[in-house]
PDB file of C-alpha atoms in Angstrom:
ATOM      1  CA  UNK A  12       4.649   5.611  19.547  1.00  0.00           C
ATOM      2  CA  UNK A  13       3.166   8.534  18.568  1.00  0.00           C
ATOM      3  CA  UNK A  14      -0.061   9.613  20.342  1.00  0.00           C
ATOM      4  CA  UNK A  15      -3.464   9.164  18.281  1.00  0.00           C
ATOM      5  CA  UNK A  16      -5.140  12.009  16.448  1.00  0.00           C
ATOM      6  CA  UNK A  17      -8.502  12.482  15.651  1.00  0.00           C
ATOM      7  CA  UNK A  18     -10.418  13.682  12.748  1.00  0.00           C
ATOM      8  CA  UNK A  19     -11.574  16.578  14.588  1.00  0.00           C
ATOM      9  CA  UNK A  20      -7.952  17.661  15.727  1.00  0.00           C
ATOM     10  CA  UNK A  21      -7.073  17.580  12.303  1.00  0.00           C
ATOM     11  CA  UNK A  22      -9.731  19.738  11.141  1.00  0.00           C
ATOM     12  CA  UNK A  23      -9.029  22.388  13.669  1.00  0.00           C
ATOM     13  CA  UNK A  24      -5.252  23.037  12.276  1.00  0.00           C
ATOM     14  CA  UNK A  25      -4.260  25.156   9.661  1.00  0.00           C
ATOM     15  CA  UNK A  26      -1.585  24.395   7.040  1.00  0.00           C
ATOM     16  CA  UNK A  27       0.843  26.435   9.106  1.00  0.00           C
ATOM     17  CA  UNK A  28       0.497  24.351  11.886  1.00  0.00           C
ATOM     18  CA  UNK A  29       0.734  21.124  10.024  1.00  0.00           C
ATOM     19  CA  UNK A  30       3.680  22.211   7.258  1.00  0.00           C
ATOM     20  CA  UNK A  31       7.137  19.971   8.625  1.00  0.00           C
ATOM     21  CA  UNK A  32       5.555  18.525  11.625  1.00  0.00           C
ATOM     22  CA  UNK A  33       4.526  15.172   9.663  1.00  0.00           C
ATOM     23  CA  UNK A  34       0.748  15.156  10.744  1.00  0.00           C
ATOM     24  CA  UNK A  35       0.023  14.648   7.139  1.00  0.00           C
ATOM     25  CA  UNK A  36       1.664  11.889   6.710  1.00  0.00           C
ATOM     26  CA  UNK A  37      -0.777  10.313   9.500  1.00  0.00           C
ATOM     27  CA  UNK A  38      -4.075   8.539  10.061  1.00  0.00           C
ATOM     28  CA  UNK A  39      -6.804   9.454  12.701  1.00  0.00           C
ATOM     29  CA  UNK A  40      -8.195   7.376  15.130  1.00  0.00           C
ATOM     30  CA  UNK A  41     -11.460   7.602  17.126  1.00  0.00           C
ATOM     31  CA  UNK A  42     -11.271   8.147  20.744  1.00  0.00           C
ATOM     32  CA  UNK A  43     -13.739   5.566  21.264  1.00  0.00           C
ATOM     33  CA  UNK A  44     -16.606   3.595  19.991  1.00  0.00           C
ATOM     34  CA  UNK A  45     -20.545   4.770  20.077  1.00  0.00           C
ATOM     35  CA  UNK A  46     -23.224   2.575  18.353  1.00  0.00           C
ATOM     36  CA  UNK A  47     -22.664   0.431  14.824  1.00  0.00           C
ATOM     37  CA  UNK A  48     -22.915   1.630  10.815  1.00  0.00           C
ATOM     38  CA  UNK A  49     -25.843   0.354   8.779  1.00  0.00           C
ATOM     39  CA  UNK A  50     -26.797   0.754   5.371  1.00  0.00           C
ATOM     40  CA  UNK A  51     -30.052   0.820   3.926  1.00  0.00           C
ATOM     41  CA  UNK A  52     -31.021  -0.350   0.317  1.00  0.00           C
ATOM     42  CA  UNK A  53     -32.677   3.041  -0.502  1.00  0.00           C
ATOM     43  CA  UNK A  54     -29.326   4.903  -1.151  1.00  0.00           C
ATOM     44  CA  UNK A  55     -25.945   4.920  -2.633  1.00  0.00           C
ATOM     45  CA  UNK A  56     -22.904   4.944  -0.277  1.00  0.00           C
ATOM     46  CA  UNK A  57     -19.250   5.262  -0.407  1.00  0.00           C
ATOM     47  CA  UNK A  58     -16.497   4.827   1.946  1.00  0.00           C
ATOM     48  CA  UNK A  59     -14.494   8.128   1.924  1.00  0.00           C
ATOM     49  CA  UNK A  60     -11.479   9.213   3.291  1.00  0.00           C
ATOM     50  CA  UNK A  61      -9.879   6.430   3.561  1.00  0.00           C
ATOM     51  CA  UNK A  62      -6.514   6.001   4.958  1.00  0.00           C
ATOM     52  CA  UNK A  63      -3.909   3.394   5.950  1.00  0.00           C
ATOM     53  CA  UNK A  64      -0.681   4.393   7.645  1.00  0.00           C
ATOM     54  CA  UNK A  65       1.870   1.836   7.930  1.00  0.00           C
ATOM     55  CA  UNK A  66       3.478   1.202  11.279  1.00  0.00           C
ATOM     56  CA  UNK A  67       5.727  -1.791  10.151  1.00  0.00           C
ATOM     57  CA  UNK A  68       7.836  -3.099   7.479  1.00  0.00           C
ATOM     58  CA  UNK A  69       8.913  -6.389   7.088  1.00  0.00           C
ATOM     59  CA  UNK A  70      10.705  -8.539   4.299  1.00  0.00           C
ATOM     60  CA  UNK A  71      10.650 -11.909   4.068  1.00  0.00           C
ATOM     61  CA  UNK A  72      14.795 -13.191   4.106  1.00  0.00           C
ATOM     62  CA  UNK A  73      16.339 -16.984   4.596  1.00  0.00           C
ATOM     63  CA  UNK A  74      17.114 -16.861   7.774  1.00  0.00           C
ATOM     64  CA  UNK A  75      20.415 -19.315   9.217  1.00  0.00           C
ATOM     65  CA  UNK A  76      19.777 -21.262  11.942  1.00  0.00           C
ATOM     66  CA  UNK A  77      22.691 -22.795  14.693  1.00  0.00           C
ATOM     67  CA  UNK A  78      22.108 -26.159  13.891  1.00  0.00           C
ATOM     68  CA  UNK A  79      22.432 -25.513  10.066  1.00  0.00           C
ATOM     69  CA  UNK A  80      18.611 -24.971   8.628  1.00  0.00           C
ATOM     70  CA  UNK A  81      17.641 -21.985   6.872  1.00  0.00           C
ATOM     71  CA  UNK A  82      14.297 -21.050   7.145  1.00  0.00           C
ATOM     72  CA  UNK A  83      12.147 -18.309   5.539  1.00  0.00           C
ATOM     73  CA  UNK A  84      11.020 -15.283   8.259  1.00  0.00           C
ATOM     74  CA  UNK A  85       9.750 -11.765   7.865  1.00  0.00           C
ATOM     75  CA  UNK A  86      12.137  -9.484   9.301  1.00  0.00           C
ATOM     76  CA  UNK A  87      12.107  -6.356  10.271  1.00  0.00           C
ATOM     77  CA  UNK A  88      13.584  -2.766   8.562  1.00  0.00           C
ATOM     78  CA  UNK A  89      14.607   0.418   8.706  1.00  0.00           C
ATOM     79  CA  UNK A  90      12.181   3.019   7.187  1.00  0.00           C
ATOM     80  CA  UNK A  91      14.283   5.514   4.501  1.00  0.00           C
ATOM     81  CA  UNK A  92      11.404   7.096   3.037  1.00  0.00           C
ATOM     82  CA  UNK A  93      10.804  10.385   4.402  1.00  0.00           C
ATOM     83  CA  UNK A  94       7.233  11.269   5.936  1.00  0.00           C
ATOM     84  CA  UNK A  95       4.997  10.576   2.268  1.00  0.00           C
ATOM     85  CA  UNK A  96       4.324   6.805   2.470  1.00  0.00           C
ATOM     86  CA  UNK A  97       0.783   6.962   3.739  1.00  0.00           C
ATOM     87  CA  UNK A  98      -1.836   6.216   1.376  1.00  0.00           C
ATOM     88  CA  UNK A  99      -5.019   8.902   2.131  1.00  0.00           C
ATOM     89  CA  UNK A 100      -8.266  10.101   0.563  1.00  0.00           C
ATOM     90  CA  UNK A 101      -8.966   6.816  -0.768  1.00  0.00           C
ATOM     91  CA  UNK A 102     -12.752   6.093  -1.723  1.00  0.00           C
ATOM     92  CA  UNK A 103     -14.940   4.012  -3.608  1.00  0.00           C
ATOM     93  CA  UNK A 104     -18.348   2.710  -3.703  1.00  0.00           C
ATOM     94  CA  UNK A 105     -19.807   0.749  -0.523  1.00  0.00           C
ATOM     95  CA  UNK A 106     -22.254  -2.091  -1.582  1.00  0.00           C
ATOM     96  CA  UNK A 107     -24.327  -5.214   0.991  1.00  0.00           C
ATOM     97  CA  UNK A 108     -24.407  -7.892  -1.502  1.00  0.00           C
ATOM     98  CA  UNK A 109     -25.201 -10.975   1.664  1.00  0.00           C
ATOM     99  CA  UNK A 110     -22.169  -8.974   3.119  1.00  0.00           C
ATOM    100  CA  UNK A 111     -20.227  -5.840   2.875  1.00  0.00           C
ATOM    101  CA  UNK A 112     -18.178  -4.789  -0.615  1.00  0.00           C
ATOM    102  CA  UNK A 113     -16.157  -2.399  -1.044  1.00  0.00           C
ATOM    103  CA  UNK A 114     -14.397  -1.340  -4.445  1.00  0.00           C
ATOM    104  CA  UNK A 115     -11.612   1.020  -4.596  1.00  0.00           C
ATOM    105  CA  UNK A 116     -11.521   3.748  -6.954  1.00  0.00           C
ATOM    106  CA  UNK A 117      -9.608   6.815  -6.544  1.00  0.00           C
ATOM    107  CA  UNK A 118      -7.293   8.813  -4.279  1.00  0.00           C
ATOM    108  CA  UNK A 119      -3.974   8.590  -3.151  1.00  0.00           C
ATOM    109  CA  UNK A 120      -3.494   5.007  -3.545  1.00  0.00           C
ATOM    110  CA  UNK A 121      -0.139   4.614  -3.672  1.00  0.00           C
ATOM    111  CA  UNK A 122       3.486   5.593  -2.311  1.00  0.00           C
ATOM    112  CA  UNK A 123       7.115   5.104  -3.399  1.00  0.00           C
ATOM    113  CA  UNK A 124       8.863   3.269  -0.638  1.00  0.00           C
ATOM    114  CA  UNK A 125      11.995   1.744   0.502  1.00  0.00           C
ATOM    115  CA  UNK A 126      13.294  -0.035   3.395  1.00  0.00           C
ATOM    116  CA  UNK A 127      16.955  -0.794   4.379  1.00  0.00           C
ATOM    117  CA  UNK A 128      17.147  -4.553   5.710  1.00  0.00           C
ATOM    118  CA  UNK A 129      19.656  -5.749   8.895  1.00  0.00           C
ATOM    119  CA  UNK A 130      22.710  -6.756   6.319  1.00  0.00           C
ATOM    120  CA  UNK A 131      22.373  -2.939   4.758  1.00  0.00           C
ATOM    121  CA  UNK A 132      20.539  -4.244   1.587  1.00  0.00           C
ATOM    122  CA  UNK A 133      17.654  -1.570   0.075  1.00  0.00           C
ATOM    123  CA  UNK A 134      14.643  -2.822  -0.855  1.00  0.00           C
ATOM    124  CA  UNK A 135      12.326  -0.085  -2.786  1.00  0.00           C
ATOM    125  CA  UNK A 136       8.288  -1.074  -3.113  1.00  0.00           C
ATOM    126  CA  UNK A 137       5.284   1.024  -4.074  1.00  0.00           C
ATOM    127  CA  UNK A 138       2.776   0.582  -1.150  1.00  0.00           C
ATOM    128  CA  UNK A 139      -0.386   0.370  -2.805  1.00  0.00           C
ATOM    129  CA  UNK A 140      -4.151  -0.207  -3.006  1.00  0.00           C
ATOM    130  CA  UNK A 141      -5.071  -0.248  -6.286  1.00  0.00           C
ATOM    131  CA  UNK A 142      -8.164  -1.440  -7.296  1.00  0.00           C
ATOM    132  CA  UNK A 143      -8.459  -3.396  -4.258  1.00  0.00           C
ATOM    133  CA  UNK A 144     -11.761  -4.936  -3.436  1.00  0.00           C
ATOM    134  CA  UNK A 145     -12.559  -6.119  -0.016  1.00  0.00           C
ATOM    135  CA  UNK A 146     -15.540  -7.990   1.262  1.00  0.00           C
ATOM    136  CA  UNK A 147     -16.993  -9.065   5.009  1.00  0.00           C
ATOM    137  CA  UNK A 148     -19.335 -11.549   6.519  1.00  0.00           C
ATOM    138  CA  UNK A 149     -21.192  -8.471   8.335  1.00  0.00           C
ATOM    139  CA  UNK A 150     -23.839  -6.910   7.290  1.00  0.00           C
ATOM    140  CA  UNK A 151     -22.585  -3.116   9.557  1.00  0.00           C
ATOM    141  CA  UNK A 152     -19.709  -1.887  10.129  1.00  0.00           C
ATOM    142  CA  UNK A 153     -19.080  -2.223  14.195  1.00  0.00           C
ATOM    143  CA  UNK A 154     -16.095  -3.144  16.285  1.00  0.00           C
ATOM    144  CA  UNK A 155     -14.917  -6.521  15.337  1.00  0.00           C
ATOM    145  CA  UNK A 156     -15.865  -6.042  11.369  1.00  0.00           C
ATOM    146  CA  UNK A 157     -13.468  -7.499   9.172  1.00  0.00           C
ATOM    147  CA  UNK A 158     -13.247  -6.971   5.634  1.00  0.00           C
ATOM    148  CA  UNK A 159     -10.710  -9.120   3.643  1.00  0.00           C
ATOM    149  CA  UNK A 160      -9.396  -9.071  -0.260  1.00  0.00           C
ATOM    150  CA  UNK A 161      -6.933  -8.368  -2.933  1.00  0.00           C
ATOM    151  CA  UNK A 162      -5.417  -5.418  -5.021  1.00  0.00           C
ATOM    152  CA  UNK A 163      -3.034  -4.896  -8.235  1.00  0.00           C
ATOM    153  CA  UNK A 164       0.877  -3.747  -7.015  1.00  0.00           C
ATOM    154  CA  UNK A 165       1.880  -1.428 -10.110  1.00  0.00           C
ATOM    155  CA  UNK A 166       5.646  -1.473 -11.223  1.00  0.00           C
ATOM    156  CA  UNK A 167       7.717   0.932  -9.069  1.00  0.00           C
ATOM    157  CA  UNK A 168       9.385   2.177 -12.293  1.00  0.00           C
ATOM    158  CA  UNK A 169       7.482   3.205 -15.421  1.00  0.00           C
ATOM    159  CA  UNK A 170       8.007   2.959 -18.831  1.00  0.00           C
ATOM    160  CA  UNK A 171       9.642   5.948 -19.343  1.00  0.00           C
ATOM    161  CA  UNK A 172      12.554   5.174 -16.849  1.00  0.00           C
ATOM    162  CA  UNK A 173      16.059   4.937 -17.871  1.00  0.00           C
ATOM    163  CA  UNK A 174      18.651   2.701 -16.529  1.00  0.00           C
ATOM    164  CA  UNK A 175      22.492   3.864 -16.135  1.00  0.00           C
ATOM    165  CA  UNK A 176      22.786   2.838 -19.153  1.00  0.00           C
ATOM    166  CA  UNK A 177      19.952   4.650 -21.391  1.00  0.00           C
ATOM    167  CA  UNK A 178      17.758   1.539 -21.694  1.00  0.00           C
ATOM    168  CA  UNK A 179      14.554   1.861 -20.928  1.00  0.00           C
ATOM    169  CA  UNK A 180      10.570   0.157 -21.158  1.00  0.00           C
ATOM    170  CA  UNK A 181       9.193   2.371 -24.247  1.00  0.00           C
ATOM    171  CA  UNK A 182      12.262   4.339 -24.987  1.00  0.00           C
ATOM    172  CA  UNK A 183      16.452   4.548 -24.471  1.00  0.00           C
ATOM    173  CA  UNK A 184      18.987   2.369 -25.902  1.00  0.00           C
ATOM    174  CA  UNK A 185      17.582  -1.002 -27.232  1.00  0.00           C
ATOM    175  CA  UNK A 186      20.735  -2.630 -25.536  1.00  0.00           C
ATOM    176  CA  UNK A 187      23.966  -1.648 -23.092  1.00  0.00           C
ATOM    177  CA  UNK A 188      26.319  -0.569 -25.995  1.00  0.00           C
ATOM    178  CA  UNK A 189      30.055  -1.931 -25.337  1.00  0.00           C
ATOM    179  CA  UNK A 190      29.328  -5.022 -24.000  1.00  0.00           C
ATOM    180  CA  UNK A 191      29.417  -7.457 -26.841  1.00  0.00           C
ATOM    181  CA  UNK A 192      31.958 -10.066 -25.281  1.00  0.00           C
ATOM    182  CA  UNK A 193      29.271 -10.133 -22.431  1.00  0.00           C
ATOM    183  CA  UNK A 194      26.852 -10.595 -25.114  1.00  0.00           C
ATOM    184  CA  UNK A 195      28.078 -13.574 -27.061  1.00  0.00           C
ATOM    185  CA  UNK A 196      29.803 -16.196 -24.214  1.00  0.00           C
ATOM    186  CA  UNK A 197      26.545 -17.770 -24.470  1.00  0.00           C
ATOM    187  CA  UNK A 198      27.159 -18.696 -20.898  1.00  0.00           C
ATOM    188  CA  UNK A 199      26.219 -17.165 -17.475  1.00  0.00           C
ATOM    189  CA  UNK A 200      26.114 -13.279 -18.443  1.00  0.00           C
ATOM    190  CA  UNK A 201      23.102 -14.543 -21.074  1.00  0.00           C
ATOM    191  CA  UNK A 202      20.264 -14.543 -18.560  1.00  0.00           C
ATOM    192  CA  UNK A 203      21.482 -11.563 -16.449  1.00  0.00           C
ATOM    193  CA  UNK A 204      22.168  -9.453 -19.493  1.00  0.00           C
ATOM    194  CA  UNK A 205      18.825 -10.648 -21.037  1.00  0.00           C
ATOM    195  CA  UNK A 206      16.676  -9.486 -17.942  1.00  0.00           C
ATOM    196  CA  UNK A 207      18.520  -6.031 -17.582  1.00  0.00           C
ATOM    197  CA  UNK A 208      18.063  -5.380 -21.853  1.00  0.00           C
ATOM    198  CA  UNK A 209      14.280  -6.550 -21.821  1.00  0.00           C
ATOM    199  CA  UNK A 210      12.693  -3.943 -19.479  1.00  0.00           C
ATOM    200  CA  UNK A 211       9.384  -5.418 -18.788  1.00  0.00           C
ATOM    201  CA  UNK A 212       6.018  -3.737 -17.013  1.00  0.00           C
ATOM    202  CA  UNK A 213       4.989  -5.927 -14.357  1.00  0.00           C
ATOM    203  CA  UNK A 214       2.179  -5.923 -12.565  1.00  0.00           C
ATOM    204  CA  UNK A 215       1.764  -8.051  -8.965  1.00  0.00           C
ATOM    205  CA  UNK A 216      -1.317  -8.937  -7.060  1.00  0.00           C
ATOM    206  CA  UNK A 217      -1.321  -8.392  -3.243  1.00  0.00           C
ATOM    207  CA  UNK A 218      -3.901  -8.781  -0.402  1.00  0.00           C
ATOM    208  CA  UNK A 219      -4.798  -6.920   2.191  1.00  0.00           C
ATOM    209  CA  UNK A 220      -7.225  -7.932   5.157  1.00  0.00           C
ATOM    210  CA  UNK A 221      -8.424  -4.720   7.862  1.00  0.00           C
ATOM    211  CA  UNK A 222     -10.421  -5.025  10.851  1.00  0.00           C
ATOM    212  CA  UNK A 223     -12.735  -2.158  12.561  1.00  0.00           C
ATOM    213  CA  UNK A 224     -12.292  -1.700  16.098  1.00  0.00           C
ATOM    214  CA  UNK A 225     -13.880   1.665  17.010  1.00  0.00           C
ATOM    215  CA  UNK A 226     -17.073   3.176  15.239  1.00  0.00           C
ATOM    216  CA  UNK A 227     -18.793   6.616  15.256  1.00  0.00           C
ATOM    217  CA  UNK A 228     -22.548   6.074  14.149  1.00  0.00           C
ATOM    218  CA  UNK A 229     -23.469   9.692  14.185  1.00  0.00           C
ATOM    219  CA  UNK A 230     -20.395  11.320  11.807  1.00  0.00           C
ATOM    220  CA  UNK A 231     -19.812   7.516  10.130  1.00  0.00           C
ATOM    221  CA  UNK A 232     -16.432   7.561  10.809  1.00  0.00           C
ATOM    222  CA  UNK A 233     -14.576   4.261  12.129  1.00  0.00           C
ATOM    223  CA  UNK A 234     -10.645   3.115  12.545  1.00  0.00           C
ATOM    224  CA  UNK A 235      -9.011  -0.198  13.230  1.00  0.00           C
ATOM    225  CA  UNK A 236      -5.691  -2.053  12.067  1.00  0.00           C
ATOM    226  CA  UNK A 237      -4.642  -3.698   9.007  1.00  0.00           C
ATOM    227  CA  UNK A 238      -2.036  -6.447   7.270  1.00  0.00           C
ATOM    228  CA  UNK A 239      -1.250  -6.114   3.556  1.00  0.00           C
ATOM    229  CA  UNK A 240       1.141  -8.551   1.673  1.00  0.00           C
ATOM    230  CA  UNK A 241       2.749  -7.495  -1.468  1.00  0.00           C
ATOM    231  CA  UNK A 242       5.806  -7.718  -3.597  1.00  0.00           C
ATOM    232  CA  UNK A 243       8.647  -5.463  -3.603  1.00  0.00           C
ATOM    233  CA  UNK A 244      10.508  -3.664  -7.058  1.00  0.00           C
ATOM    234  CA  UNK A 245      11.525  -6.202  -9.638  1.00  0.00           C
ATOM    235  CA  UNK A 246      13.879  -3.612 -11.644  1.00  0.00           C
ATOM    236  CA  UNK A 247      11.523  -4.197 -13.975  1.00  0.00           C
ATOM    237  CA  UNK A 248      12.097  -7.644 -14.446  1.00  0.00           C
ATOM    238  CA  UNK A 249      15.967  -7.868 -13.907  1.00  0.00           C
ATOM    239  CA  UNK A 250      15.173  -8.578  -9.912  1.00  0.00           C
ATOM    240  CA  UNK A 251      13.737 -11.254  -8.228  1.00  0.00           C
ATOM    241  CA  UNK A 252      10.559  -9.427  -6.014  1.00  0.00           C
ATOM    242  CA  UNK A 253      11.095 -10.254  -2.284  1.00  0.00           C
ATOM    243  CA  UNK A 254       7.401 -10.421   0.001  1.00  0.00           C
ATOM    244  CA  UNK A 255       6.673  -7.350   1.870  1.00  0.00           C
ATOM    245  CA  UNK A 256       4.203  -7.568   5.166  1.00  0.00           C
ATOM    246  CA  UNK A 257       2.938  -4.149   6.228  1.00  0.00           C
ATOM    247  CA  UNK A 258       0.617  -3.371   9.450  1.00  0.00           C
ATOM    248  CA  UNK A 259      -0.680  -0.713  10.644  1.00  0.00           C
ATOM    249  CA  UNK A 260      -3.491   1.640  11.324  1.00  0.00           C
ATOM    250  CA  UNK A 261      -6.953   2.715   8.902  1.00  0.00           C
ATOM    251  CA  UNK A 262      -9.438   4.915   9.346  1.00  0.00           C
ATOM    252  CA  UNK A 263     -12.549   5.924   7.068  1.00  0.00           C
ATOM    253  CA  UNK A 264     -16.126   7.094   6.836  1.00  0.00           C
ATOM    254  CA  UNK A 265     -18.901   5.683   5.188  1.00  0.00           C
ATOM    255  CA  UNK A 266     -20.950   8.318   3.505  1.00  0.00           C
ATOM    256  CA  UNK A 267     -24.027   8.827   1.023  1.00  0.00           C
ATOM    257  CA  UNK A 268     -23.178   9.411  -2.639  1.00  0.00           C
ATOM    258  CA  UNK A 269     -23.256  12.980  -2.968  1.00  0.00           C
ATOM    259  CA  UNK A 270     -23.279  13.334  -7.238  1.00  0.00           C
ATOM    260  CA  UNK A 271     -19.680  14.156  -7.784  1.00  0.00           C
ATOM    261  CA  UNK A 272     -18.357  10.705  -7.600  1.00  0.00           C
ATOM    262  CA  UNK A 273     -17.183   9.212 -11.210  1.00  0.00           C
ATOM    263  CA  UNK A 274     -17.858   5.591 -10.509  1.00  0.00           C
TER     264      UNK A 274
END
């Protein structure tokens, strides 16, 4: 594993130093933990740079046992993304209503993906936030916090994306041209022909929980770990989505409103 970086290491580079050596594709951690984070009713905060960086992929496959069951089991994959799948400079507005709430609103919120499974299969997701809004029991953030909740998993294609065969969501062919014997058997190629013709925009929900294990009261800064469940690409809506699990490391700081925020 890679050693830990902090925010002041970071800071101290220029882009020089950090062009090709994959430092921006990574989180920082705090060395260690001094005091807790409050927040008082007389002013507006945010959590700011936030960042999650995935250490693990898993997708959920039927697995064979010897004595003949199958059962379901996250296993694990080989990352083929290059260095770009960590989601930074995330931020929205922190609020204590009986517990922490935090609403996300804008930053890099999500990556194009894909993992290659044991059997060779690829399975291409966009790792995302979106709109996520996560709550706690606690009242500060300290080590041990936990903040739990859901977010909205875009399609990994858009609209505008074109098939091998020119069809596409808003534009392209309105059908695969030369296939009409596939068309009319009125039998198995139906349903397969019908999902690949009717590109659809789908939209998944995931959840995410993260827990705070080190805190810096002076700067506000904190890290800790996180699990996020989501669905893979659907080939917009030809596909079958398969469950993702992700863990890994986040880090933020909470911080005062400071007038440029648009939420």
């Amino acid at each position: 594993a890679a050693n830990a970086i902090t925010s002041q290491q970071v800071r101290s580079l220029t882009y020089e130093e950090v062009k090709g050596t994959g430092l921006a594709n990574r989180c920082t951690e705090l060395p260690g933990t001094n005091g807790e984070i409050s927040i008082s009713d007389k002013s507006k905060y945010k959590i700011a740079d936030l960042c999650f960086e995935p250490k693990s992929f898993q997708i959920e496959q039927e697995v064979s046992r010897r004595k003949g069951g199958v059962t379901k089991e996250f296993v694990d994959t080989k990352l083929m993304t290059r260095a770009t799948y960590t989601l930074a400079g995330v931020e929205g507005p922190l609020t204590s209503e009986g517990g922490l709430r935090f609403a996300e609103k804008e930053g890099i919120d999500y990556a194009a993906t894909t993992v290659q499974l044991p059997g060779g299969e690829r399975v291409p997701f966009m790792f995302t936030v979106k709109e996520l809004v996560a709550q706690s029991t606690s009242k500060t953030i300290a080590p041990g916090t936990e903040f739990s909740g859901t977010f909205r998993v875009p399609s990994y294609r858009s609209g505008l994306f074109l098939d091998p065969k020119g069809r596409g969501g808003t534009t392209g062919y309105d059908m695969a041209q030369g296939l009409p014997g596939m068309e009319a058997d009125g039998a198995e190629g139906q349903a397969e022909l019908a999902g690949e013709t009717n590109k659809v925009f789908q939209v998944t929900d995931g959840s995410l929980e993260f827990a705070v294990n080190k805190v810096d009261e002076a700067t506000g800064e904190w890290s800790g770990v996180f699990v996020s469940e989501q669905l893979s690409d659907t080939d917009m809506g030809s596909k079958v989505p398969k469950k993702v699990l992700i863990k890994g490391i986040v880090s933020g700081r909470v911080d005062t409103y400071n007038g440029s925020e648009e939420y």
